mmCIF file of C-alpha atoms in Angstrom:
data_model
loop_
_atom_site.group_PDB
_atom_site.id
_atom_site.type_symbol
_atom_site.label_atom_id
_atom_site.label_comp_id
_atom_site.label_asym_id
_atom_site.label_seq_id
_atom_site.Cartn_x
_atom_site.Cartn_y
_atom_site.Cartn_z
ATOM 1 C CA UNK A 6 -2.026 -5.961 26.430
ATOM 2 C CA UNK A 7 1.149 -4.391 24.157
ATOM 3 C CA UNK A 8 1.966 -4.788 21.041
ATOM 4 C CA UNK A 9 4.727 -4.754 18.438
ATOM 5 C CA UNK A 10 3.428 -4.052 14.718
ATOM 6 C CA UNK A 11 6.584 -5.210 12.399
ATOM 7 C CA UNK A 12 6.770 -4.048 8.558
ATOM 8 C CA UNK A 13 8.097 -1.329 6.727
ATOM 9 C CA UNK A 14 10.136 0.145 3.397
ATOM 10 C CA UNK A 15 7.067 0.524 1.370
ATOM 11 C CA UNK A 16 3.539 2.632 1.577
ATOM 12 C CA UNK A 17 3.190 -1.161 1.037
ATOM 13 C CA UNK A 18 3.652 -2.253 4.182
ATOM 14 C CA UNK A 19 3.379 0.722 6.744
ATOM 15 C CA UNK A 20 -0.233 2.194 5.355
ATOM 16 C CA UNK A 21 -2.000 -1.275 6.608
ATOM 17 C CA UNK A 22 0.433 -0.863 10.124
ATOM 18 C CA UNK A 23 -0.943 2.492 10.536
ATOM 19 C CA UNK A 24 -4.671 1.375 9.553
ATOM 20 C CA UNK A 25 -3.681 -1.646 12.019
ATOM 21 C CA UNK A 26 -2.512 0.719 14.545
ATOM 22 C CA UNK A 27 -5.573 3.325 14.439
ATOM 23 C CA UNK A 28 -8.288 0.074 14.857
ATOM 24 C CA UNK A 29 -6.650 -1.979 18.043
ATOM 25 C CA UNK A 30 -6.610 1.798 19.501
ATOM 26 C CA UNK A 31 -10.835 2.279 18.463
ATOM 27 C CA UNK A 32 -10.303 -1.785 19.861
ATOM 28 C CA UNK A 33 -8.894 -1.228 23.126
ATOM 29 C CA UNK A 34 -7.893 2.450 24.205
ATOM 30 C CA UNK A 35 -5.602 1.195 26.531
ATOM 31 C CA UNK A 36 -3.125 -0.728 24.132
ATOM 32 C CA UNK A 37 0.077 -0.201 24.263
ATOM 33 C CA UNK A 38 1.948 0.002 20.947
ATOM 34 C CA UNK A 39 5.291 -0.556 19.681
ATOM 35 C CA UNK A 40 6.094 -0.159 15.654
ATOM 36 C CA UNK A 41 9.794 -1.836 14.267
ATOM 37 C CA UNK A 42 10.492 -0.148 11.223
ATOM 38 C CA UNK A 43 14.975 0.545 9.989
ATOM 39 C CA UNK A 44 15.650 4.075 9.557
ATOM 40 C CA UNK A 45 15.358 4.240 6.002
ATOM 41 C CA UNK A 46 12.285 3.410 4.332
ATOM 42 C CA UNK A 47 8.715 5.116 5.003
ATOM 43 C CA UNK A 48 8.477 4.570 8.478
ATOM 44 C CA UNK A 49 11.135 6.218 9.564
ATOM 45 C CA UNK A 50 9.080 9.742 8.990
ATOM 46 C CA UNK A 51 5.079 8.693 8.906
ATOM 47 C CA UNK A 52 5.110 6.530 12.370
ATOM 48 C CA UNK A 53 6.553 9.542 14.334
ATOM 49 C CA UNK A 54 3.569 11.598 12.256
ATOM 50 C CA UNK A 55 1.429 9.322 13.289
ATOM 51 C CA UNK A 56 2.132 9.607 17.043
ATOM 52 C CA UNK A 57 3.418 6.181 17.390
ATOM 53 C CA UNK A 58 6.699 5.379 19.316
ATOM 54 C CA UNK A 59 9.261 3.638 16.327
ATOM 55 C CA UNK A 60 12.047 0.725 16.811
ATOM 56 C CA UNK A 61 14.467 0.469 14.422
ATOM 57 C CA UNK A 62 16.807 -3.507 12.993
ATOM 58 C CA UNK A 63 19.297 -3.155 10.962
ATOM 59 C CA UNK A 64 18.246 -3.035 7.099
ATOM 60 C CA UNK A 65 17.919 -6.740 5.638
ATOM 61 C CA UNK A 66 17.517 -7.150 2.102
ATOM 62 C CA UNK A 67 16.398 -10.675 0.965
ATOM 63 C CA UNK A 68 18.123 -11.051 -2.086
ATOM 64 C CA UNK A 69 15.857 -13.223 -5.181
ATOM 65 C CA UNK A 70 19.593 -14.241 -7.113
ATOM 66 C CA UNK A 71 22.451 -15.804 -6.301
ATOM 67 C CA UNK A 72 25.405 -13.240 -5.825
ATOM 68 C CA UNK A 73 27.834 -12.282 -2.501
ATOM 69 C CA UNK A 74 25.018 -10.288 -1.174
ATOM 70 C CA UNK A 75 23.566 -13.250 -0.888
ATOM 71 C CA UNK A 76 26.542 -14.420 0.810
ATOM 72 C CA UNK A 77 25.891 -11.758 3.167
ATOM 73 C CA UNK A 78 22.553 -12.111 4.126
ATOM 74 C CA UNK A 79 22.691 -14.215 7.103
ATOM 75 C CA UNK A 80 25.325 -12.321 9.053
ATOM 76 C CA UNK A 81 23.204 -9.232 8.076
ATOM 77 C CA UNK A 82 20.195 -11.460 9.311
ATOM 78 C CA UNK A 83 21.495 -12.174 12.775
ATOM 79 C CA UNK A 84 22.462 -8.603 13.578
ATOM 80 C CA UNK A 85 19.067 -8.266 12.426
ATOM 81 C CA UNK A 86 17.486 -11.120 14.353
ATOM 82 C CA UNK A 87 19.755 -10.327 17.394
ATOM 83 C CA UNK A 88 18.247 -6.164 17.378
ATOM 84 C CA UNK A 89 14.613 -7.030 17.650
ATOM 85 C CA UNK A 90 15.234 -9.653 20.300
ATOM 86 C CA UNK A 91 16.402 -7.009 22.313
ATOM 87 C CA UNK A 92 13.845 -4.327 21.146
ATOM 88 C CA UNK A 93 11.166 -8.303 22.027
ATOM 89 C CA UNK A 94 13.010 -8.071 25.789
ATOM 90 C CA UNK A 95 12.898 -4.411 26.619
ATOM 91 C CA UNK A 96 8.974 -3.664 24.952
ATOM 92 C CA UNK A 97 7.658 -7.393 26.422
ATOM 93 C CA UNK A 98 4.527 -7.864 23.752
ATOM 94 C CA UNK A 99 1.471 -9.896 23.881
ATOM 95 C CA UNK A 100 1.756 -10.051 20.347
ATOM 96 C CA UNK A 101 3.789 -9.775 16.747
ATOM 97 C CA UNK A 102 2.153 -8.532 14.003
ATOM 98 C CA UNK A 103 4.111 -8.819 10.513
ATOM 99 C CA UNK A 104 2.898 -7.325 7.431
ATOM 100 C CA UNK A 105 6.117 -8.669 5.546
ATOM 101 C CA UNK A 106 9.031 -6.648 4.500
ATOM 102 C CA UNK A 107 12.900 -6.656 5.507
ATOM 103 C CA UNK A 108 11.968 -5.681 9.085
ATOM 104 C CA UNK A 109 8.966 -8.291 9.486
ATOM 105 C CA UNK A 110 11.415 -11.462 9.351
ATOM 106 C CA UNK A 111 13.710 -10.571 12.317
ATOM 107 C CA UNK A 112 10.826 -9.774 14.466
ATOM 108 C CA UNK A 113 9.012 -13.087 13.689
ATOM 109 C CA UNK A 114 12.572 -14.720 14.679
ATOM 110 C CA UNK A 115 12.628 -12.988 17.658
ATOM 111 C CA UNK A 116 8.810 -13.426 18.813
ATOM 112 C CA UNK A 117 9.420 -17.473 18.506
ATOM 113 C CA UNK A 118 12.705 -17.174 20.371
ATOM 114 C CA UNK A 119 10.720 -15.403 22.946
ATOM 115 C CA UNK A 120 7.864 -17.929 22.409
ATOM 116 C CA UNK A 121 5.525 -14.629 22.063
ATOM 117 C CA UNK A 122 1.998 -15.131 19.141
ATOM 118 C CA UNK A 123 3.327 -14.326 16.358
ATOM 119 C CA UNK A 124 0.257 -12.896 13.609
ATOM 120 C CA UNK A 125 0.890 -12.712 9.784
ATOM 121 C CA UNK A 126 -0.918 -10.095 7.046
ATOM 122 C CA UNK A 127 0.463 -10.394 3.587
ATOM 123 C CA UNK A 128 -0.504 -7.823 1.567
ATOM 124 C CA UNK A 129 0.071 -9.694 -1.685
ATOM 125 C CA UNK A 130 -2.020 -11.992 -3.697
ATOM 126 C CA UNK A 131 0.933 -13.735 -4.051
ATOM 127 C CA UNK A 132 3.565 -13.146 -0.722
ATOM 128 C CA UNK A 133 6.862 -12.828 0.085
ATOM 129 C CA UNK A 134 9.635 -14.625 1.674
ATOM 130 C CA UNK A 135 9.406 -12.985 4.438
ATOM 131 C CA UNK A 136 5.278 -14.044 5.563
ATOM 132 C CA UNK A 137 6.259 -17.224 3.465
ATOM 133 C CA UNK A 138 8.809 -17.558 6.429
ATOM 134 C CA UNK A 139 6.088 -16.555 9.980
ATOM 135 C CA UNK A 140 3.105 -18.349 8.384
ATOM 136 C CA UNK A 141 4.750 -21.977 9.533
ATOM 137 C CA UNK A 142 5.141 -19.879 12.896
ATOM 138 C CA UNK A 143 1.646 -19.125 13.399
ATOM 139 C CA UNK A 144 -2.034 -20.137 13.543
ATOM 140 C CA UNK A 145 -2.612 -16.837 12.742
ATOM 141 C CA UNK A 146 -2.245 -16.052 9.149
ATOM 142 C CA UNK A 147 -4.724 -13.006 7.499
ATOM 143 C CA UNK A 148 -4.534 -12.182 3.606
ATOM 144 C CA UNK A 149 -5.732 -9.098 1.273
ATOM 145 C CA UNK A 150 -6.620 -11.245 -1.289
ATOM 146 C CA UNK A 151 -8.502 -15.160 -1.836
ATOM 147 C CA UNK A 152 -6.457 -17.480 -2.944
ATOM 148 C CA UNK A 153 -2.992 -16.534 -1.576
ATOM 149 C CA UNK A 154 -0.989 -19.872 -0.868
ATOM 150 C CA UNK A 155 -0.848 -19.005 2.541
ATOM 151 C CA UNK A 156 -1.560 -22.084 5.074
ATOM 152 C CA UNK A 157 -3.998 -21.543 7.416
ATOM 153 C CA UNK A 158 -5.058 -18.255 5.794
ATOM 154 C CA UNK A 159 -7.869 -16.024 6.105
ATOM 155 C CA UNK A 160 -9.257 -13.239 4.043
ATOM 156 C CA UNK A 161 -9.723 -10.231 5.609
ATOM 157 C CA UNK A 162 -8.705 -7.782 3.127
ATOM 158 C CA UNK A 163 -6.518 -5.162 3.660
ATOM 159 C CA UNK A 164 -6.807 -2.803 6.424
ATOM 160 C CA UNK A 165 -6.167 0.948 5.077
ATOM 161 C CA UNK A 166 -7.143 4.393 6.698
ATOM 162 C CA UNK A 167 -10.685 5.583 7.969
ATOM 163 C CA UNK A 168 -10.392 8.161 5.645
ATOM 164 C CA UNK A 169 -10.581 6.462 3.512
ATOM 165 C CA UNK A 170 -12.125 4.149 3.623
ATOM 166 C CA UNK A 171 -15.828 6.225 5.116
ATOM 167 C CA UNK A 172 -14.783 8.958 2.752
ATOM 168 C CA UNK A 173 -18.003 10.538 0.656
ATOM 169 C CA UNK A 174 -16.318 11.897 -2.545
ATOM 170 C CA UNK A 175 -18.904 13.412 -3.636
ATOM 171 C CA UNK A 176 -19.358 15.422 -0.927
ATOM 172 C CA UNK A 177 -15.886 16.565 0.103
ATOM 173 C CA UNK A 178 -15.134 17.127 -4.501
ATOM 174 C CA UNK A 179 -16.427 20.412 -3.867
ATOM 175 C CA UNK A 180 -13.489 21.487 -1.415
ATOM 176 C CA UNK A 181 -10.854 18.904 -3.237
ATOM 177 C CA UNK A 182 -11.899 20.530 -6.329
ATOM 178 C CA UNK A 183 -10.645 23.706 -5.656
ATOM 179 C CA UNK A 184 -7.632 22.424 -2.955
ATOM 180 C CA UNK A 185 -6.072 21.315 -6.471
ATOM 181 C CA UNK A 186 -6.657 23.702 -8.838
ATOM 182 C CA UNK A 187 -9.179 22.334 -10.585
ATOM 183 C CA UNK A 188 -12.120 22.813 -12.854
ATOM 184 C CA UNK A 189 -15.367 21.981 -11.998
ATOM 185 C CA UNK A 190 -16.787 21.580 -15.700
ATOM 186 C CA UNK A 191 -14.436 19.260 -16.364
ATOM 187 C CA UNK A 192 -13.436 15.184 -15.815
ATOM 188 C CA UNK A 193 -10.479 14.195 -13.838
ATOM 189 C CA UNK A 194 -7.508 11.963 -14.214
ATOM 190 C CA UNK A 195 -5.545 11.575 -11.622
ATOM 191 C CA UNK A 196 -2.124 9.527 -12.236
ATOM 192 C CA UNK A 197 0.291 7.989 -9.511
ATOM 193 C CA UNK A 198 2.927 5.505 -9.716
ATOM 194 C CA UNK A 199 2.767 5.065 -6.508
ATOM 195 C CA UNK A 200 4.483 6.499 -2.919
ATOM 196 C CA UNK A 201 7.822 7.061 -5.393
ATOM 197 C CA UNK A 202 6.480 7.545 -8.050
ATOM 198 C CA UNK A 203 6.214 5.851 -11.738
ATOM 199 C CA UNK A 204 9.258 7.325 -14.466
ATOM 200 C CA UNK A 205 7.432 5.087 -16.949
ATOM 201 C CA UNK A 206 3.358 6.208 -16.136
ATOM 202 C CA UNK A 207 4.905 9.499 -15.228
ATOM 203 C CA UNK A 208 7.080 9.571 -19.303
ATOM 204 C CA UNK A 209 3.746 8.547 -20.941
ATOM 205 C CA UNK A 210 0.678 10.444 -19.582
ATOM 206 C CA UNK A 211 2.931 13.832 -19.411
ATOM 207 C CA UNK A 212 3.483 13.050 -23.433
ATOM 208 C CA UNK A 213 0.253 12.486 -24.203
ATOM 209 C CA UNK A 214 -0.558 16.179 -22.384
ATOM 210 C CA UNK A 215 -1.865 17.790 -25.392
ATOM 211 C CA UNK A 216 -4.257 15.116 -26.347
ATOM 212 C CA UNK A 217 -5.669 15.275 -23.260
ATOM 213 C CA UNK A 218 -6.126 18.714 -22.967
ATOM 214 C CA UNK A 219 -7.315 18.871 -26.519
ATOM 215 C CA UNK A 220 -10.176 16.438 -25.528
ATOM 216 C CA UNK A 221 -11.000 18.758 -22.012
ATOM 217 C CA UNK A 222 -9.634 16.082 -19.888
ATOM 218 C CA UNK A 223 -7.397 17.391 -16.882
ATOM 219 C CA UNK A 224 -5.314 15.507 -14.991
ATOM 220 C CA UNK A 225 -3.657 15.581 -11.425
ATOM 221 C CA UNK A 226 -0.627 14.513 -11.719
ATOM 222 C CA UNK A 227 1.788 12.753 -8.624
ATOM 223 C CA UNK A 228 4.877 12.289 -9.884
ATOM 224 C CA UNK A 229 6.874 11.382 -6.475
ATOM 225 C CA UNK A 230 9.163 12.893 -4.670
ATOM 226 C CA UNK A 231 12.682 12.843 -6.969
ATOM 227 C CA UNK A 232 10.643 13.001 -9.989
ATOM 228 C CA UNK A 233 10.437 16.440 -11.529
ATOM 229 C CA UNK A 234 7.814 17.124 -14.596
ATOM 230 C CA UNK A 235 7.438 20.091 -17.438
ATOM 231 C CA UNK A 236 4.305 20.268 -18.810
ATOM 232 C CA UNK A 237 2.897 23.341 -21.530
ATOM 233 C CA UNK A 238 0.669 25.936 -19.599
ATOM 234 C CA UNK A 239 -2.915 26.040 -20.560
ATOM 235 C CA UNK A 240 -7.368 26.321 -19.915
ATOM 236 C CA UNK A 241 -6.971 22.606 -19.558
ATOM 237 C CA UNK A 242 -5.737 21.853 -16.315
ATOM 238 C CA UNK A 243 -2.670 20.254 -16.239
ATOM 239 C CA UNK A 244 -1.341 20.140 -12.431
ATOM 240 C CA UNK A 245 1.733 18.588 -10.958
ATOM 241 C CA UNK A 246 2.999 17.711 -7.185
ATOM 242 C CA UNK A 247 5.468 15.885 -6.192
ATOM 243 C CA UNK A 248 3.314 14.282 -3.140
ATOM 244 C CA UNK A 249 -0.181 14.499 -1.412
ATOM 245 C CA UNK A 250 -0.810 13.878 1.933
ATOM 246 C CA UNK A 251 -4.044 14.081 1.656
ATOM 247 C CA UNK A 252 -4.976 10.985 -0.644
ATOM 248 C CA UNK A 253 -8.636 11.514 0.559
ATOM 249 C CA UNK A 254 -9.055 14.457 -1.569
ATOM 250 C CA UNK A 255 -7.027 13.607 -4.604
ATOM 251 C CA UNK A 256 -9.485 10.285 -4.479
ATOM 252 C CA UNK A 257 -12.331 13.390 -4.486
ATOM 253 C CA UNK A 258 -11.277 15.179 -6.933
ATOM 254 C CA UNK A 259 -10.678 12.340 -9.822
ATOM 255 C CA UNK A 260 -13.033 10.503 -12.295
ATOM 256 C CA UNK A 261 -10.566 7.298 -13.314
ATOM 257 C CA UNK A 262 -6.543 6.431 -12.036
ATOM 258 C CA UNK A 263 -4.412 6.115 -13.871
ATOM 259 C CA UNK A 264 -1.864 3.917 -11.303
ATOM 260 C CA UNK A 265 0.145 0.794 -9.777
ATOM 261 C CA UNK A 266 -1.337 -1.798 -8.599
ATOM 262 C CA UNK A 267 0.160 -2.414 -4.667
ATOM 263 C CA UNK A 268 -2.608 -3.489 -2.805
ATOM 264 C CA UNK A 269 -3.021 -0.610 -1.031
ATOM 265 C CA UNK A 270 -3.910 1.563 -3.812
ATOM 266 C CA UNK A 271 -6.080 -1.733 -5.670
ATOM 267 C CA UNK A 272 -8.286 -1.493 -1.905
ATOM 268 C CA UNK A 273 -7.925 2.419 -1.594
ATOM 269 C CA UNK A 274 -9.297 3.020 -5.606
ATOM 270 C CA UNK A 275 -11.643 -0.065 -6.027
ATOM 271 C CA UNK A 276 -12.766 1.123 -2.712
ATOM 272 C CA UNK A 277 -14.186 4.720 -2.838
ATOM 273 C CA UNK A 278 -15.558 3.387 -6.231
ATOM 274 C CA UNK A 279 -12.968 4.701 -8.830
ATOM 275 C CA UNK A 280 -12.520 3.253 -12.258
ATOM 276 C CA UNK A 281 -9.061 2.444 -13.049
ATOM 277 C CA UNK A 282 -6.570 1.297 -15.216
ATOM 278 C CA UNK A 283 -4.077 -0.247 -13.351
ATOM 279 C CA UNK A 284 -0.455 -0.928 -15.019
ATOM 280 C CA UNK A 285 1.729 -3.618 -13.374
ATOM 281 C CA UNK A 286 4.972 -3.223 -11.851
ATOM 282 C CA UNK A 287 7.023 -5.177 -14.284
ATOM 283 C CA UNK A 288 8.963 -6.664 -12.263
ATOM 284 C CA UNK A 289 9.338 -8.645 -9.059
ATOM 285 C CA UNK A 290 6.603 -11.900 -8.884
ATOM 286 C CA UNK A 291 3.975 -10.476 -10.420
ATOM 287 C CA UNK A 292 1.643 -9.893 -7.808
ATOM 288 C CA UNK A 293 1.148 -6.213 -8.553
ATOM 289 C CA UNK A 294 -0.990 -7.249 -12.361
ATOM 290 C CA UNK A 295 -3.052 -10.631 -9.607
ATOM 291 C CA UNK A 296 -3.733 -8.172 -7.241
ATOM 292 C CA UNK A 297 -5.221 -5.793 -9.552
ATOM 293 C CA UNK A 298 -7.401 -8.826 -11.300
ATOM 294 C CA UNK A 299 -10.506 -9.493 -9.509
ATOM 295 C CA UNK A 300 -10.875 -6.143 -9.675
ATOM 296 C CA UNK A 301 -10.268 -6.086 -13.992
ATOM 297 C CA UNK A 302 -12.852 -9.214 -13.754
ATOM 298 C CA UNK A 303 -15.212 -7.657 -12.469
ATOM 299 C CA UNK A 304 -15.439 -4.574 -15.099
ATOM 300 C CA UNK A 305 -14.475 -1.846 -12.639
ATOM 301 C CA UNK A 306 -10.752 -1.375 -14.058
ATOM 302 C CA UNK A 307 -8.503 -3.010 -17.082
ATOM 303 C CA UNK A 308 -4.783 -3.187 -17.470
ATOM 304 C CA UNK A 309 -2.129 -2.130 -18.815
ATOM 305 C CA UNK A 310 0.777 -3.374 -18.919
ATOM 306 C CA UNK A 311 3.885 -1.394 -18.532
ATOM 307 C CA UNK A 312 5.742 -2.401 -21.962
ATOM 308 C CA UNK A 313 2.316 -1.060 -23.426
ATOM 309 C CA UNK A 314 2.283 2.214 -21.767
ATOM 310 C CA UNK A 315 2.529 4.888 -24.364
ATOM 311 C CA UNK A 316 2.346 8.219 -24.829
ATOM 312 C CA UNK A 317 0.499 6.376 -27.677
ATOM 313 C CA UNK A 318 -1.728 4.000 -25.685
ATOM 314 C CA UNK A 319 -2.468 6.943 -23.567
ATOM 315 C CA UNK A 320 -3.822 9.485 -26.189
ATOM 316 C CA UNK A 321 -5.558 7.141 -28.103
ATOM 317 C CA UNK A 322 -7.550 5.193 -25.558
ATOM 318 C CA UNK A 323 -8.057 7.867 -21.705
ATOM 319 C CA UNK A 324 -9.747 10.324 -23.796
ATOM 320 C CA UNK A 325 -12.709 8.534 -24.772
ATOM 321 C CA UNK A 326 -12.796 6.809 -21.021
ATOM 322 C CA UNK A 327 -12.847 10.067 -19.114
ATOM 323 C CA UNK A 328 -16.267 11.914 -20.854
ATOM 324 C CA UNK A 329 -17.482 8.896 -21.187
ATOM 325 C CA UNK A 330 -19.952 9.582 -18.219
ATOM 326 C CA UNK A 331 -21.842 5.969 -18.396
ATOM 327 C CA UNK A 332 -18.742 3.654 -18.456
ATOM 328 C CA UNK A 333 -17.298 5.523 -15.117
ATOM 329 C CA UNK A 334 -20.379 4.964 -13.805
ATOM 330 C CA UNK A 335 -20.700 1.184 -14.427
ATOM 331 C CA UNK A 336 -16.844 0.826 -13.895
ATOM 332 C CA UNK A 337 -17.265 2.426 -10.956
ATOM 333 C CA UNK A 338 -20.362 1.197 -9.422
ATOM 334 C CA UNK A 339 -18.404 -2.506 -10.309
ATOM 335 C CA UNK A 340 -14.805 -1.643 -8.609
ATOM 336 C CA UNK A 341 -17.252 -0.809 -5.688
ATOM 337 C CA UNK A 342 -17.414 -4.242 -2.924
ATOM 338 C CA UNK A 343 -14.521 -6.426 -4.746
ATOM 339 C CA UNK A 344 -12.926 -5.555 -2.454
ATOM 340 C CA UNK A 345 -13.990 -5.257 1.850
ATOM 341 C CA UNK A 346 -13.037 -2.056 3.386
ATOM 342 C CA UNK A 347 -13.133 -3.625 7.289
ATOM 343 C CA UNK A 348 -10.127 -5.585 7.097
ATOM 344 C CA UNK A 349 -8.503 -3.362 9.815
ATOM 345 C CA UNK A 350 -10.916 -4.124 12.771
ATOM 346 C CA UNK A 351 -10.881 -8.159 10.776
ATOM 347 C CA UNK A 352 -7.517 -7.375 11.913
ATOM 348 C CA UNK A 353 -7.440 -5.544 14.919
ATOM 349 C CA UNK A 354 -9.480 -9.030 16.722
ATOM 350 C CA UNK A 355 -7.524 -11.321 15.781
ATOM 351 C CA UNK A 356 -4.159 -9.740 16.831
ATOM 352 C CA UNK A 357 -6.588 -9.794 19.848
ATOM 353 C CA UNK A 358 -7.382 -13.212 20.149
ATOM 354 C CA UNK A 359 -4.169 -14.411 19.539
ATOM 355 C CA UNK A 360 -2.657 -12.440 22.334
ATOM 356 C CA UNK A 361 -5.234 -13.571 24.276
ATOM 357 C CA UNK A 362 -5.491 -17.270 23.652
ATOM 358 C CA UNK A 363 -1.115 -16.826 24.851
ATOM 359 C CA UNK A 364 -2.486 -14.979 28.388
#
């Protein structure tokens, strides 16, 4: 069977694509997988690193407001659709799977033109434009969270890497602390703004570094590949890194996480049983706050608006949480199990069913 997986631009689309590819190959090692992305997105690095072939189409942003870019969209979309059609004709997939984002629209249009079955996976609680379109072309629609407004949708959860979904945090903790140069006698706050980092989060937490150190809270701060951060050194570690390839080790070292609430982050953090302070991205259609809501409502996390996250808030709120072992344990237990961790297998079986239904 040949499968074309379309998605990219950010970790939110690329990570579930790669997790689904792994699941498909576990179910049927003979499956031939090709990925569809752009030259500019994160997939341009991550897909080849995973040993998968990557085909590219022109990037077609979908503007949310009227303007010159919106007027250019039809021309750009026709070029991307033509490129996707050429790829579909060359690869001859039995099924096309879209994860949303820029590349999914031309993939859906090309698949419909050639009569290839389509599977849509929506990562966020609020679906994007691409998947709203794709869901109208198929009966095979999967979502990460319950209540996502797409026709005929089945909530499978979000596919994540087996490295994360099957990890044993306690067993990895000593290795993780050593890997990052952290102490084993202090609680650890993991800070991350996602694959690109978040300037607001970086400034708020680093601004409270003296207060965290005074409380005996060490920090592992993933600032993002294009960000720099200088914090004073001392007996209580404050470790700054630009990017982490082994997020399993970062999670194993952590006692709590302060992070954005993209679907991938919410699924991984809650799935491994980590208490979290979620700071939703303040742009878009509000999907990040909704992504975190089931975990927060279950008692597994806190929700703080981007504007409210200041050094003063961090200093007043975070040390008390990180030094309260009983509260951390209760929050971790509440977070675990809110979001399913077997979505990779569920979605892979849906893909196989869609391809089989057309054969």
